[in-house]
DNA sequence: GCAAAAGTGTTGTCTCTACACCCATGT
DNA sequence: ACATGGGTGTAGAGACAACACTTTTGC
């Protein structure tokens, strides 16, 4: 419990998604190598957030710790989606230089377990080890450090898949949200367009989406009704269905 | 390529499922400790198959290698379903004794990445490091060594989930199979009963299930038509659908 | 009063469920 | 001839896709 020693071959990487009612974003951190002495050129690029696990810590706890260090939030939705351990995953020149500069053995094999998490993005303030942390639109992410592009793509795929089959979209919205916001979320993440009336008919069948006696305020149009998600109602009524059609 | 050195903190465990047209089975290996000198009592129990990865080997290759050593088969369906790294996962007395007896450091932290695989079970001969390997009905599995019960349950859950949404059941059947065999497979794995006529109507809509001009032989009843699965047709027509209903 | 998003119904087509009998083969 | 699993159709209920107009608010 008080053992803070790090395990140097096992790490977690967190792909943190946020939604701003317009697009899906992901949190990335600047990686800046100024010192050319370690054998590479100076460079700046981007990584996911992550860390090595502590010797007495579970993977999930390590991911939650990264998330807490970053946002100060606890009990965030976290989902393990894959383990990444290719022999070459840290072998590009910039990555080798970075490992050397931060005092780690650039030759050692490190496995990273990926977790994605979903954040209702309003009112989150971000700080991480004095490094720059920023939201980037998912559609514009490219050229991440290490094998983080592979990890990121895998997370996105896992998220899309999960979103199709489980009610996790709500994790990206504030507790109270409008149906248009929910529809937009599905449209953006799944890259589809949906019909408003049909979407609402579908919603109407989901008993766990609860209409509140409350409306949006301060919008320059007819204010929308607010809804909330009830996990209890969902858990009571869940069923699954053969759907690998066509 | 020729580096055969083992990595001693990263391993894979394989949950190998087979189907005998009646029930779902899983491959387990005897773990037998005869020598009481290492500090525990002698015991016999069961484990999944698995191994440490080689220093220059990917996780998937390691899992494929375990499978090949066991069955002599290549190109088997393999799916990563989770990483297991609880601090206590190897800490039960029998596990500690076993690690000592096989010359490993019982205190070191080992991460295991789980793969499940699906085997058409007929005509497979099994050999593994001179240990006893056997099929066990999934419904009767209990008390596995290490944290293998956790891993096994997680694999089963992943398999069920995958089976609902992806056409992987065919991996458990011979290349040519009858519709009743396929239906039985779904019934057994998902623990449901299905209506024969409705099942067949559903199948009829799946263009990638191809009826052959061939029938069962040597059965004491009307011989069934044989079908086969075409992955090409499937890949051409796949689409997904919002289905987290009710 | 105008811009902007909210909210609402109908119709035709497809999919789901429930249910019972005859057929082809081996013994 | 009989036992065994193979194979087939229909009807009613629910879900899906396509489509356009009115309402409420802030400015």
Short mmCIF file of C-alpha atoms (C1' of nucleotides) in Angstrom, two decimals:
data_model
loop_
_atom_site.label_atom_id
_atom_site.label_comp_id
_atom_site.label_asym_id
_atom_site.label_seq_id
_atom_site.Cartn_x
_atom_site.Cartn_y
_atom_site.Cartn_z
CA UNK A 1 0.00 0.00 0.00
CA UNK A 2 2.88 2.33 0.71
CA UNK A 3 5.21 0.77 -1.85
CA UNK A 4 5.77 3.47 -4.46
CA UNK A 5 8.36 1.59 -6.43
CA UNK A 6 7.73 1.58 -10.15
CA UNK A 7 7.63 -1.49 -12.31
CA UNK A 8 9.77 -0.63 -15.30
CA UNK A 9 8.44 -3.07 -17.85
CA UNK A 10 4.68 -2.63 -17.45
CA UNK A 11 2.85 0.58 -18.25
CA UNK A 12 -0.62 1.86 -19.02
CA UNK A 13 -1.59 4.36 -21.70
CA UNK A 14 -4.80 6.32 -21.43
CA UNK A 15 -6.79 7.47 -24.43
CA UNK A 16 -9.03 10.11 -22.94
CA UNK A 17 -12.00 11.11 -25.05
CA UNK A 18 -14.08 14.23 -24.60
CA UNK A 19 -17.07 15.60 -26.46
CA UNK A 20 -17.79 19.31 -26.86
CA UNK A 21 -21.26 18.94 -28.47
CA UNK A 22 -19.68 19.35 -31.87
CA UNK A 23 -16.88 16.85 -32.22
CA UNK A 24 -15.00 14.11 -30.44
CA UNK A 25 -11.68 15.14 -28.91
CA UNK A 26 -8.76 13.35 -27.37
CA UNK A 27 -6.25 14.51 -24.78
CA UNK A 28 -2.64 14.64 -25.92
CA UNK A 29 0.53 15.87 -24.25
CA UNK A 30 3.49 17.67 -25.76
CA UNK A 31 6.74 15.74 -25.79
CA UNK A 32 9.59 18.17 -26.19
CA UNK A 33 13.22 17.17 -26.43
CA UNK A 34 15.46 20.21 -26.32
CA UNK A 35 18.75 18.59 -25.59
CA UNK A 36 20.51 17.28 -28.67
CA UNK A 37 23.26 15.71 -26.62
CA UNK A 38 21.45 12.39 -26.30
CA UNK A 39 21.98 11.57 -29.91
CA UNK A 40 18.92 12.80 -31.71
CA UNK A 41 17.81 16.15 -32.99
CA UNK A 42 15.61 18.38 -30.88
CA UNK A 43 11.94 17.84 -31.62
CA UNK A 44 8.42 18.39 -30.36
CA UNK A 45 5.62 15.94 -30.86
CA UNK A 46 2.59 14.49 -29.10
CA UNK A 47 1.89 11.47 -26.93
CA UNK A 48 -1.00 9.93 -25.11
CA UNK A 49 -0.98 10.13 -21.35
CA UNK A 50 0.31 7.14 -19.48
CA UNK A 51 2.69 5.86 -16.88
CA UNK A 52 4.39 2.81 -15.52
CA UNK A 53 2.50 0.89 -12.90
CA UNK A 54 3.65 0.75 -9.29
CA UNK A 55 4.85 -2.60 -7.99
CA UNK A 56 1.79 -3.13 -5.83
CA UNK A 57 -0.78 -1.51 -8.07
CA UNK A 58 -3.30 -3.04 -10.47
CA UNK A 59 -3.49 -1.94 -14.09
CA UNK A 60 -6.86 -0.33 -13.56
CA UNK A 61 -5.61 1.55 -10.50
CA UNK A 62 -2.64 2.80 -12.48
CA UNK A 63 -4.90 4.10 -15.24
CA UNK A 64 -7.17 5.74 -12.68
CA UNK A 65 -4.12 7.35 -11.11
CA UNK A 66 -3.00 8.83 -14.42
CA UNK A 67 -6.49 10.18 -14.90
CA UNK A 68 -6.59 11.61 -11.41
CA UNK A 69 -3.20 13.29 -11.76
CA UNK A 70 -4.43 14.87 -14.94
CA UNK A 71 -7.92 16.00 -14.03
CA UNK A 72 -8.35 15.63 -10.28
CA UNK A 73 -11.39 13.48 -11.07
CA UNK A 74 -12.18 10.04 -9.69
CA UNK A 75 -14.66 7.36 -10.74
CA UNK A 76 -14.22 8.11 -14.40
CA UNK A 77 -15.34 5.57 -16.97
CA UNK A 78 -12.32 3.42 -17.84
CA UNK A 79 -12.18 0.50 -20.21
CA UNK A 80 -9.26 -1.72 -21.00
CA UNK A 81 -9.10 -2.26 -24.75
CA UNK A 82 -5.79 -3.91 -25.53
CA UNK A 83 -2.20 -4.75 -24.70
CA UNK A 84 0.61 -3.42 -26.87
CA UNK A 85 3.96 -5.07 -26.87
CA UNK A 86 5.45 -5.14 -30.33
CA UNK A 87 9.20 -5.65 -30.15
CA UNK A 88 9.70 -2.43 -32.16
CA UNK A 89 7.14 -0.23 -30.49
CA UNK A 90 9.70 2.13 -28.90
CA UNK A 91 12.44 1.83 -31.48
CA UNK A 92 12.07 4.90 -33.67
CA UNK A 93 14.95 7.38 -33.35
CA UNK A 94 12.95 10.08 -31.54
CA UNK A 95 11.59 7.54 -29.10
CA UNK A 96 15.03 6.13 -28.39
CA UNK A 97 16.42 9.62 -27.81
CA UNK A 98 13.53 10.45 -25.50
CA UNK A 99 14.01 7.28 -23.46
CA UNK A 100 17.71 7.98 -23.08
CA UNK A 101 17.08 11.61 -22.13
CA UNK A 102 14.63 10.56 -19.43
CA UNK A 103 17.10 8.08 -18.02
CA UNK A 104 15.47 4.85 -19.13
CA UNK A 105 16.98 1.85 -20.87
CA UNK A 106 16.05 2.31 -24.53
CA UNK A 107 16.64 -1.35 -25.26
CA UNK A 108 14.27 -2.88 -22.73
CA UNK A 109 10.98 -4.40 -23.71
CA UNK A 110 7.98 -2.55 -22.29
CA UNK A 111 4.39 -3.71 -22.48
CA UNK A 112 1.67 -1.12 -22.38
CA UNK A 113 -1.95 -1.82 -21.56
CA UNK A 114 -4.40 0.60 -23.13
CA UNK A 115 -7.41 2.09 -21.35
CA UNK A 116 -9.79 4.53 -22.90
CA UNK A 117 -11.87 6.82 -20.80
CA UNK A 118 -14.80 9.10 -21.41
CA UNK A 119 -15.00 12.54 -19.89
CA UNK A 120 -17.80 15.04 -19.77
CA UNK A 121 -15.58 17.77 -20.93
CA UNK A 122 -17.05 20.94 -19.46
CA UNK A 123 -15.36 22.30 -16.37
CA UNK A 124 -12.34 20.04 -16.51
CA UNK A 125 -9.01 21.71 -15.79
CA UNK A 126 -5.92 19.91 -16.91
CA UNK A 127 -2.44 19.71 -15.49
CA UNK A 128 0.16 17.04 -16.03
CA UNK A 129 3.71 16.98 -14.75
CA UNK A 130 4.23 20.53 -15.94
CA UNK A 131 3.71 19.46 -19.52
CA UNK A 132 1.23 20.92 -21.99
CA UNK A 133 -2.00 18.95 -22.15
CA UNK A 134 -4.63 19.80 -24.74
CA UNK A 135 -7.75 18.53 -26.43
CA UNK A 136 -7.33 17.67 -30.10
CA UNK A 137 -10.14 16.79 -32.49
CA UNK A 138 -9.98 13.07 -33.13
CA UNK A 139 -10.19 13.67 -36.87
CA UNK A 140 -6.98 15.67 -36.83
CA UNK A 141 -4.78 13.34 -34.82
CA UNK A 142 -1.73 12.05 -36.65
CA UNK A 143 1.90 11.18 -36.13
CA UNK A 144 1.89 10.44 -32.42
CA UNK A 145 5.04 9.38 -30.61
CA UNK A 146 6.02 5.77 -29.87
CA UNK A 147 3.30 3.40 -31.13
CA UNK A 148 0.64 5.73 -29.78
CA UNK A 149 -1.02 6.10 -33.16
CA UNK A 150 -1.66 2.37 -33.17
CA UNK A 151 -2.97 2.53 -29.62
CA UNK A 152 -5.14 5.53 -30.39
CA UNK A 153 -6.70 3.90 -33.46
CA UNK A 154 -7.37 0.77 -31.48
CA UNK A 155 -9.04 2.82 -28.74
CA UNK A 156 -11.22 4.61 -31.25
CA UNK A 157 -12.28 1.34 -32.78
CA UNK A 158 -13.06 -0.11 -29.36
CA UNK A 159 -15.05 2.99 -28.44
CA UNK A 160 -17.10 2.84 -31.64
CA UNK A 161 -17.81 -0.77 -31.14
CA UNK A 162 -18.75 -0.32 -27.52
CA UNK A 163 -20.94 2.64 -28.37
CA UNK A 164 -22.92 0.50 -30.79
CA UNK A 165 -23.70 -2.12 -28.21
CA UNK A 166 -23.58 -0.51 -24.78
CA UNK A 167 -25.02 2.69 -23.37
CA UNK A 168 -21.77 4.51 -22.73
CA UNK A 169 -22.39 7.69 -24.68
CA UNK A 170 -23.78 9.32 -21.56
CA UNK A 171 -20.33 9.28 -20.00
CA UNK A 172 -19.35 11.95 -22.52
CA UNK A 173 -22.26 14.22 -21.65
CA UNK A 174 -23.12 16.20 -18.55
CA UNK A 175 -25.60 14.54 -16.24
CA UNK A 176 -28.46 16.39 -17.87
CA UNK A 177 -28.44 16.60 -21.62
CA UNK A 178 -30.76 17.18 -24.56
CA UNK A 179 -31.74 14.58 -27.13
CA UNK A 180 -30.10 16.62 -29.88
CA UNK A 181 -26.82 16.53 -27.98
CA UNK A 182 -27.12 12.76 -27.64
CA UNK A 183 -27.95 12.37 -31.32
CA UNK A 184 -25.02 14.57 -32.31
CA UNK A 185 -22.74 12.43 -30.16
CA UNK A 186 -23.72 9.26 -32.01
CA UNK A 187 -23.46 11.00 -35.36
CA UNK A 188 -20.00 12.35 -34.62
CA UNK A 189 -18.47 9.24 -33.13
CA UNK A 190 -19.98 6.79 -35.57
CA UNK A 191 -19.72 9.16 -38.52
CA UNK A 192 -23.30 8.69 -39.64
CA UNK A 193 -26.32 10.92 -40.06
CA UNK A 194 -29.53 10.10 -38.26
CA UNK A 195 -33.10 11.18 -38.72
CA UNK A 196 -34.33 13.24 -35.77
CA UNK A 197 -37.78 11.71 -35.57
CA UNK A 198 -36.59 8.14 -35.92
CA UNK A 199 -33.84 8.71 -33.37
CA UNK A 200 -36.38 10.01 -30.87
CA UNK A 201 -38.71 7.09 -31.46
CA UNK A 202 -35.83 4.76 -30.71
CA UNK A 203 -34.98 6.73 -27.57
CA UNK A 204 -38.59 6.58 -26.46
CA UNK A 205 -38.30 2.79 -26.27
CA UNK A 206 -35.32 2.99 -23.96
CA UNK A 207 -36.84 3.21 -20.53
CA UNK A 208 -33.52 4.13 -18.96
CA UNK A 209 -33.45 7.51 -20.68
CA UNK A 210 -35.48 9.61 -18.33
CA UNK A 211 -37.14 12.86 -19.34
CA UNK A 212 -36.76 15.53 -16.67
CA UNK A 213 -39.20 18.36 -15.93
CA UNK A 214 -36.51 20.78 -16.83
CA UNK A 215 -35.46 22.74 -19.87
CA UNK A 216 -32.40 24.35 -21.35
CA UNK A 217 -31.94 27.99 -20.46
CA UNK A 218 -30.39 30.91 -22.28
CA UNK A 219 -30.49 29.49 -25.76
CA UNK A 220 -31.68 31.59 -28.67
CA UNK A 221 -34.29 29.13 -29.77
CA UNK A 222 -36.98 26.94 -28.30
CA UNK A 223 -35.34 25.44 -25.22
CA UNK A 224 -34.93 21.68 -25.30
CA UNK A 225 -36.10 19.29 -22.65
CA UNK A 226 -33.35 17.73 -20.52
CA UNK A 227 -32.90 14.01 -20.10
CA UNK A 228 -30.80 11.84 -17.83
CA UNK A 229 -29.51 8.28 -17.99
CA UNK A 230 -30.42 5.77 -15.30
CA UNK A 231 -27.95 2.94 -15.05
CA UNK A 232 -30.20 1.13 -12.57
CA UNK A 233 -33.09 0.97 -15.01
CA UNK A 234 -30.69 -0.14 -17.72
CA UNK A 235 -29.18 -2.95 -15.68
CA UNK A 236 -32.63 -4.25 -14.81
CA UNK A 237 -33.81 -4.51 -18.39
CA UNK A 238 -30.74 -5.36 -20.41
CA UNK A 239 -30.88 -8.12 -22.93
CA UNK A 240 -28.73 -8.98 -25.87
CA UNK A 241 -29.59 -10.11 -29.29
CA UNK A 242 -28.02 -11.89 -32.24
CA UNK A 243 -27.09 -9.08 -34.59
CA UNK A 244 -24.20 -9.97 -36.84
CA UNK A 245 -26.47 -9.53 -39.83
CA UNK A 246 -25.82 -9.04 -43.53
CA UNK B 1 14.70 -13.73 -35.48
CA UNK B 2 17.01 -16.25 -33.94
CA UNK B 3 16.87 -14.80 -30.43
CA UNK B 4 15.18 -17.45 -28.31
CA UNK B 5 15.64 -15.69 -25.01
CA UNK B 6 12.52 -15.56 -22.90
CA UNK B 7 11.10 -12.43 -21.41
CA UNK B 8 10.37 -13.35 -17.83
CA UNK B 9 7.75 -10.78 -16.94
CA UNK B 10 5.42 -10.98 -19.94
CA UNK B 11 3.40 -14.05 -20.78
CA UNK B 12 0.37 -15.10 -22.78
CA UNK B 13 -2.39 -17.45 -21.69
CA UNK B 14 -4.55 -19.22 -24.23
CA UNK B 15 -8.15 -20.18 -23.62
CA UNK B 16 -8.79 -22.70 -26.33
CA UNK B 17 -12.41 -23.47 -27.03
CA UNK B 18 -13.71 -26.45 -28.93
CA UNK B 19 -17.21 -27.60 -29.84
CA UNK B 20 -18.21 -31.24 -30.18
CA UNK B 21 -21.74 -30.62 -31.56
CA UNK B 22 -23.13 -31.04 -28.08
CA UNK B 23 -21.30 -28.70 -25.74
CA UNK B 24 -18.57 -26.13 -25.56
CA UNK B 25 -15.23 -27.40 -24.24
CA UNK B 26 -12.00 -25.84 -23.16
CA UNK B 27 -8.47 -27.22 -23.17
CA UNK B 28 -6.82 -27.54 -19.78
CA UNK B 29 -3.48 -29.02 -18.70
CA UNK B 30 -2.62 -30.95 -15.58
CA UNK B 31 -0.29 -29.21 -13.18
CA UNK B 32 1.27 -31.80 -10.94
CA UNK B 33 3.67 -31.04 -8.14
CA UNK B 34 5.14 -34.21 -6.71
CA UNK B 35 8.06 -32.82 -4.81
CA UNK B 36 7.14 -31.56 -1.37
CA UNK B 37 10.63 -30.21 -0.78
CA UNK B 38 9.79 -26.81 -2.20
CA UNK B 39 7.63 -25.90 0.73
CA UNK B 40 4.12 -26.89 -0.27
CA UNK B 41 2.22 -30.13 -0.26
CA UNK B 42 2.08 -32.24 -3.36
CA UNK B 43 -0.98 -31.49 -5.46
CA UNK B 44 -2.57 -31.84 -8.86
CA UNK B 45 -4.72 -29.22 -10.44
CA UNK B 46 -5.45 -27.64 -13.80
CA UNK B 47 -4.20 -24.64 -15.74
CA UNK B 48 -4.79 -22.98 -19.03
CA UNK B 49 -2.08 -23.28 -21.64
CA UNK B 50 0.34 -20.42 -21.92
CA UNK B 51 3.94 -19.36 -21.98
CA UNK B 52 6.29 -16.46 -21.60
CA UNK B 53 7.00 -14.48 -24.74
CA UNK B 54 10.37 -14.51 -26.41
CA UNK B 55 12.34 -11.28 -26.36
CA UNK B 56 11.85 -10.63 -30.06
CA UNK B 57 8.34 -12.03 -30.40
CA UNK B 58 4.97 -10.26 -30.51
CA UNK B 59 2.17 -11.27 -28.16
CA UNK B 60 0.11 -12.69 -30.98
CA UNK B 61 3.05 -14.72 -32.26
CA UNK B 62 3.61 -16.10 -28.78
CA UNK B 63 -0.02 -17.17 -28.53
CA UNK B 64 0.16 -18.75 -31.99
CA UNK B 65 3.31 -20.57 -30.91
CA UNK B 66 1.59 -22.04 -27.85
CA UNK B 67 -1.25 -23.15 -30.08
CA UNK B 68 1.11 -24.66 -32.60
CA UNK B 69 3.10 -26.53 -29.96
CA UNK B 70 -0.15 -27.94 -28.69
CA UNK B 71 -1.96 -28.89 -31.86
CA UNK B 72 0.46 -28.60 -34.74
CA UNK B 73 -2.07 -26.24 -36.35
CA UNK B 74 -1.42 -22.80 -37.76
CA UNK B 75 -3.71 -19.95 -38.76
CA UNK B 76 -6.09 -20.63 -35.93
CA UNK B 77 -8.56 -17.95 -34.88
CA UNK B 78 -6.98 -15.98 -32.04
CA UNK B 79 -8.41 -13.01 -30.23
CA UNK B 80 -6.82 -10.94 -27.52
CA UNK B 81 -9.39 -10.31 -24.80
CA UNK B 82 -7.55 -8.85 -21.82
CA UNK B 83 -4.42 -8.27 -19.80
CA UNK B 84 -4.10 -9.71 -16.31
CA UNK B 85 -1.68 -8.26 -13.86
CA UNK B 86 -3.16 -8.20 -10.38
CA UNK B 87 -0.40 -7.93 -7.77
CA UNK B 88 -1.71 -11.10 -6.12
CA UNK B 89 -2.38 -13.18 -9.18
CA UNK B 90 0.37 -15.72 -8.50
CA UNK B 91 0.41 -15.53 -4.74
CA UNK B 92 -1.59 -18.52 -3.57
CA UNK B 93 0.49 -21.18 -1.81
CA UNK B 94 0.24 -23.80 -4.57
CA UNK B 95 1.18 -21.24 -7.17
CA UNK B 96 4.17 -20.07 -5.16
CA UNK B 97 5.35 -23.64 -4.66
CA UNK B 98 4.95 -24.35 -8.36
CA UNK B 99 6.95 -21.28 -9.35
CA UNK B 100 9.75 -22.23 -6.97
CA UNK B 101 9.77 -25.81 -8.20
CA UNK B 102 10.07 -24.70 -11.80
CA UNK B 103 12.96 -22.42 -10.94
CA UNK B 104 11.22 -19.07 -11.24
CA UNK B 105 11.20 -16.12 -8.87
CA UNK B 106 7.91 -16.43 -7.00
CA UNK B 107 8.02 -12.78 -5.96
CA UNK B 108 8.28 -11.19 -9.37
CA UNK B 109 5.38 -9.44 -11.01
CA UNK B 110 4.21 -11.14 -14.20
CA UNK B 111 1.68 -9.76 -16.63
CA UNK B 112 -0.30 -12.18 -18.72
CA UNK B 113 -2.16 -11.30 -21.87
CA UNK B 114 -5.14 -13.52 -22.62
CA UNK B 115 -6.02 -14.87 -26.04
CA UNK B 116 -8.93 -17.11 -26.75
CA UNK B 117 -9.00 -19.31 -29.76
CA UNK B 118 -11.59 -21.39 -31.51
CA UNK B 119 -10.86 -24.84 -32.80
CA UNK B 120 -12.83 -27.16 -35.00
CA UNK B 121 -12.31 -30.01 -32.64
CA UNK B 122 -12.47 -33.10 -34.80
CA UNK B 123 -9.15 -34.67 -35.76
CA UNK B 124 -7.04 -32.61 -33.41
CA UNK B 125 -4.33 -34.47 -31.58
CA UNK B 126 -2.91 -32.83 -28.52
CA UNK B 127 0.56 -32.88 -27.01
CA UNK B 128 2.10 -30.35 -24.70
CA UNK B 129 5.49 -30.53 -23.03
CA UNK B 130 4.77 -34.09 -21.93
CA UNK B 131 1.90 -32.89 -19.78
CA UNK B 132 -1.68 -34.15 -19.91
CA UNK B 133 -3.92 -31.98 -22.05
CA UNK B 134 -7.64 -32.60 -22.15
CA UNK B 135 -10.95 -31.11 -23.21
CA UNK B 136 -13.25 -30.18 -20.34
CA UNK B 137 -16.86 -29.06 -20.69
CA UNK B 138 -16.97 -25.34 -20.03
CA UNK B 139 -19.85 -25.82 -17.61
CA UNK B 140 -17.72 -28.02 -15.37
CA UNK B 141 -14.61 -25.89 -15.10
CA UNK B 142 -13.76 -24.76 -11.63
CA UNK B 143 -10.78 -24.10 -9.35
CA UNK B 144 -8.08 -23.47 -11.90
CA UNK B 145 -4.53 -22.65 -10.85
CA UNK B 146 -3.12 -19.11 -10.59
CA UNK B 147 -5.76 -16.57 -11.60
CA UNK B 148 -6.76 -18.76 -14.51
CA UNK B 149 -10.37 -18.93 -13.37
CA UNK B 150 -10.59 -15.16 -13.74
CA UNK B 151 -8.94 -15.34 -17.14
CA UNK B 152 -11.19 -18.20 -18.23
CA UNK B 153 -14.38 -16.38 -17.20
CA UNK B 154 -13.23 -13.29 -18.95
CA UNK B 155 -12.53 -15.28 -22.11
CA UNK B 156 -15.95 -16.86 -22.00
CA UNK B 157 -17.59 -13.50 -21.61
CA UNK B 158 -15.56 -12.09 -24.50
CA UNK B 159 -16.46 -15.09 -26.64
CA UNK B 160 -20.18 -14.73 -25.92
CA UNK B 161 -20.07 -11.07 -26.68
CA UNK B 162 -18.14 -11.58 -29.88
CA UNK B 163 -20.45 -14.37 -30.94
CA UNK B 164 -23.44 -12.04 -30.65
CA UNK B 165 -21.93 -9.47 -32.93
CA UNK B 166 -19.46 -11.16 -35.24
CA UNK B 167 -19.63 -14.30 -37.35
CA UNK B 168 -17.04 -16.33 -35.49
CA UNK B 169 -19.09 -19.42 -34.67
CA UNK B 170 -17.90 -21.04 -37.88
CA UNK B 171 -14.39 -21.24 -36.47
CA UNK B 172 -15.70 -23.91 -34.10
CA UNK B 173 -17.22 -26.01 -36.87
CA UNK B 174 -15.69 -28.01 -39.68
CA UNK B 175 -15.61 -26.25 -43.02
CA UNK B 176 -18.88 -27.88 -44.03
CA UNK B 177 -21.61 -28.00 -41.43
CA UNK B 178 -25.36 -28.34 -41.11
CA UNK B 179 -27.71 -25.63 -39.96
CA UNK B 180 -28.70 -27.68 -36.95
CA UNK B 181 -25.07 -27.85 -35.87
CA UNK B 182 -24.78 -24.11 -36.20
CA UNK B 183 -27.97 -23.54 -34.25
CA UNK B 184 -26.83 -25.90 -31.52
CA UNK B 185 -23.57 -23.98 -31.29
CA UNK B 186 -25.38 -20.72 -30.62
CA UNK B 187 -27.73 -22.37 -28.17
CA UNK B 188 -24.91 -23.94 -26.21
CA UNK B 189 -22.58 -20.97 -26.05
CA UNK B 190 -25.22 -18.36 -25.38
CA UNK B 191 -27.33 -20.66 -23.23
CA UNK B 192 -30.57 -19.95 -25.05
CA UNK B 193 -33.10 -21.97 -27.02
CA UNK B 194 -33.94 -21.00 -30.55
CA UNK B 195 -36.79 -21.83 -32.85
CA UNK B 196 -35.65 -23.89 -35.82
CA UNK B 197 -37.78 -22.15 -38.43
CA UNK B 198 -36.97 -18.66 -37.24
CA UNK B 199 -33.28 -19.46 -37.02
CA UNK B 200 -33.31 -20.65 -40.60
CA UNK B 201 -35.15 -17.60 -41.79
CA UNK B 202 -32.47 -15.48 -40.18
CA UNK B 203 -29.74 -17.57 -41.79
CA UNK B 204 -31.42 -17.24 -45.17
CA UNK B 205 -30.86 -13.47 -45.00
CA UNK B 206 -27.13 -13.92 -44.46
CA UNK B 207 -25.71 -14.15 -47.91
CA UNK B 208 -22.34 -15.29 -46.62
CA UNK B 209 -23.75 -18.62 -45.47
CA UNK B 210 -23.59 -20.64 -48.61
CA UNK B 211 -25.66 -23.74 -49.21
CA UNK B 212 -23.66 -26.49 -50.85
CA UNK B 213 -24.97 -29.15 -53.22
CA UNK B 214 -23.94 -31.74 -50.73
CA UNK B 215 -25.56 -33.70 -47.93
CA UNK B 216 -24.60 -35.43 -44.76
CA UNK B 217 -23.84 -39.14 -45.14
CA UNK B 218 -24.29 -42.10 -42.89
CA UNK B 219 -26.85 -40.66 -40.48
CA UNK B 220 -29.92 -42.59 -39.45
CA UNK B 221 -32.35 -39.92 -40.54
CA UNK B 222 -32.96 -37.57 -43.44
CA UNK B 223 -29.49 -36.27 -44.29
CA UNK B 224 -29.01 -32.56 -43.79
CA UNK B 225 -27.77 -30.14 -46.37
CA UNK B 226 -24.25 -28.83 -45.79
CA UNK B 227 -23.38 -25.15 -45.63
CA UNK B 228 -20.17 -23.20 -45.61
CA UNK B 229 -19.16 -19.72 -44.48
CA UNK B 230 -17.67 -17.24 -46.92
CA UNK B 231 -15.63 -14.58 -45.22
CA UNK B 232 -15.25 -12.71 -48.50
CA UNK B 233 -18.97 -12.30 -48.91
CA UNK B 234 -19.24 -11.26 -45.28
CA UNK B 235 -16.54 -8.61 -45.50
CA UNK B 236 -18.16 -7.13 -48.60
CA UNK B 237 -21.55 -6.66 -46.97
CA UNK B 238 -20.87 -5.98 -43.33
CA UNK B 239 -22.63 -3.15 -41.61
CA UNK B 240 -23.27 -2.33 -38.00
CA UNK B 241 -26.26 -1.07 -36.24
CA UNK B 242 -27.24 0.68 -33.03
CA UNK B 243 -28.48 -2.12 -30.84
CA UNK B 244 -28.09 -1.42 -27.16
CA UNK B 245 -31.85 -1.64 -26.84
CA UNK B 246 -34.13 -2.00 -23.85
"C1'" DG C 1 -40.35 39.71 -36.98
"C1'" DC C 2 -36.63 36.78 -37.79
"C1'" DA C 3 -33.19 33.24 -36.98
"C1'" DA C 4 -32.41 28.92 -34.83
"C1'" DA C 5 -33.17 24.62 -33.07
"C1'" DA C 6 -37.15 21.83 -30.72
"C1'" DG C 7 -40.63 18.89 -31.25
"C1'" DT C 8 -44.02 15.90 -33.49
"C1'" DG C 9 -47.04 11.40 -37.12
"C1'" DT C 10 -47.91 8.50 -40.88
"C1'" DT C 11 -47.07 5.00 -44.17
"C1'" DG C 12 -44.95 1.13 -46.37
"C1'" DT C 13 -41.48 -2.37 -45.67
"C1'" DC C 14 -38.92 -5.43 -43.03
"C1'" DT C 15 -38.02 -8.36 -38.98
"C1'" DC C 16 -39.53 -10.95 -35.04
"C1'" DT C 17 -42.12 -14.43 -32.62
"C1'" DA C 18 -45.01 -18.29 -32.03
"C1'" DC C 19 -46.45 -22.43 -33.66
"C1'" DA C 20 -47.17 -28.12 -36.25
"C1'" DC C 21 -46.58 -31.27 -39.70
"C1'" DC C 22 -44.48 -34.21 -43.47
"C1'" DC C 23 -39.89 -36.12 -45.33
"C1'" DA C 24 -35.75 -39.02 -46.11
"C1'" DT C 25 -32.68 -42.07 -44.26
"C1'" DG C 26 -30.64 -46.28 -41.36
"C1'" DT C 27 -31.75 -50.03 -38.74
"C1'" DA D 1 -42.21 -50.29 -39.85
"C1'" DC D 2 -40.29 -47.19 -36.89
"C1'" DA D 3 -37.15 -43.90 -34.85
"C1'" DT D 4 -34.54 -39.87 -35.79
"C1'" DG D 5 -33.56 -35.43 -36.97
"C1'" DG D 6 -34.39 -32.46 -41.57
"C1'" DG D 7 -37.03 -29.27 -43.58
"C1'" DT D 8 -40.88 -25.99 -44.46
"C1'" DG D 9 -45.13 -21.38 -44.04
"C1'" DT D 10 -48.24 -18.12 -42.02
"C1'" DA D 11 -50.10 -14.46 -39.32
"C1'" DG D 12 -49.85 -10.74 -35.97
"C1'" DA D 13 -46.80 -7.42 -33.60
"C1'" DG D 14 -43.08 -4.52 -33.43
"C1'" DA D 15 -39.10 -1.94 -35.61
"C1'" DC D 16 -37.17 0.62 -39.40
"C1'" DA D 17 -36.70 4.28 -43.04
"C1'" DA D 18 -38.31 8.15 -45.35
"C1'" DC D 19 -40.33 12.40 -45.15
"C1'" DA D 20 -42.23 18.41 -43.60
"C1'" DC D 21 -44.25 21.50 -40.82
"C1'" DT D 22 -45.29 24.15 -36.41
"C1'" DT D 23 -43.46 25.97 -31.89
"C1'" DT D 24 -40.74 28.58 -28.65
"C1'" DT D 25 -37.20 31.25 -27.43
"C1'" DG D 26 -33.41 35.37 -27.81
"C1'" DC D 27 -32.20 39.08 -30.27
#
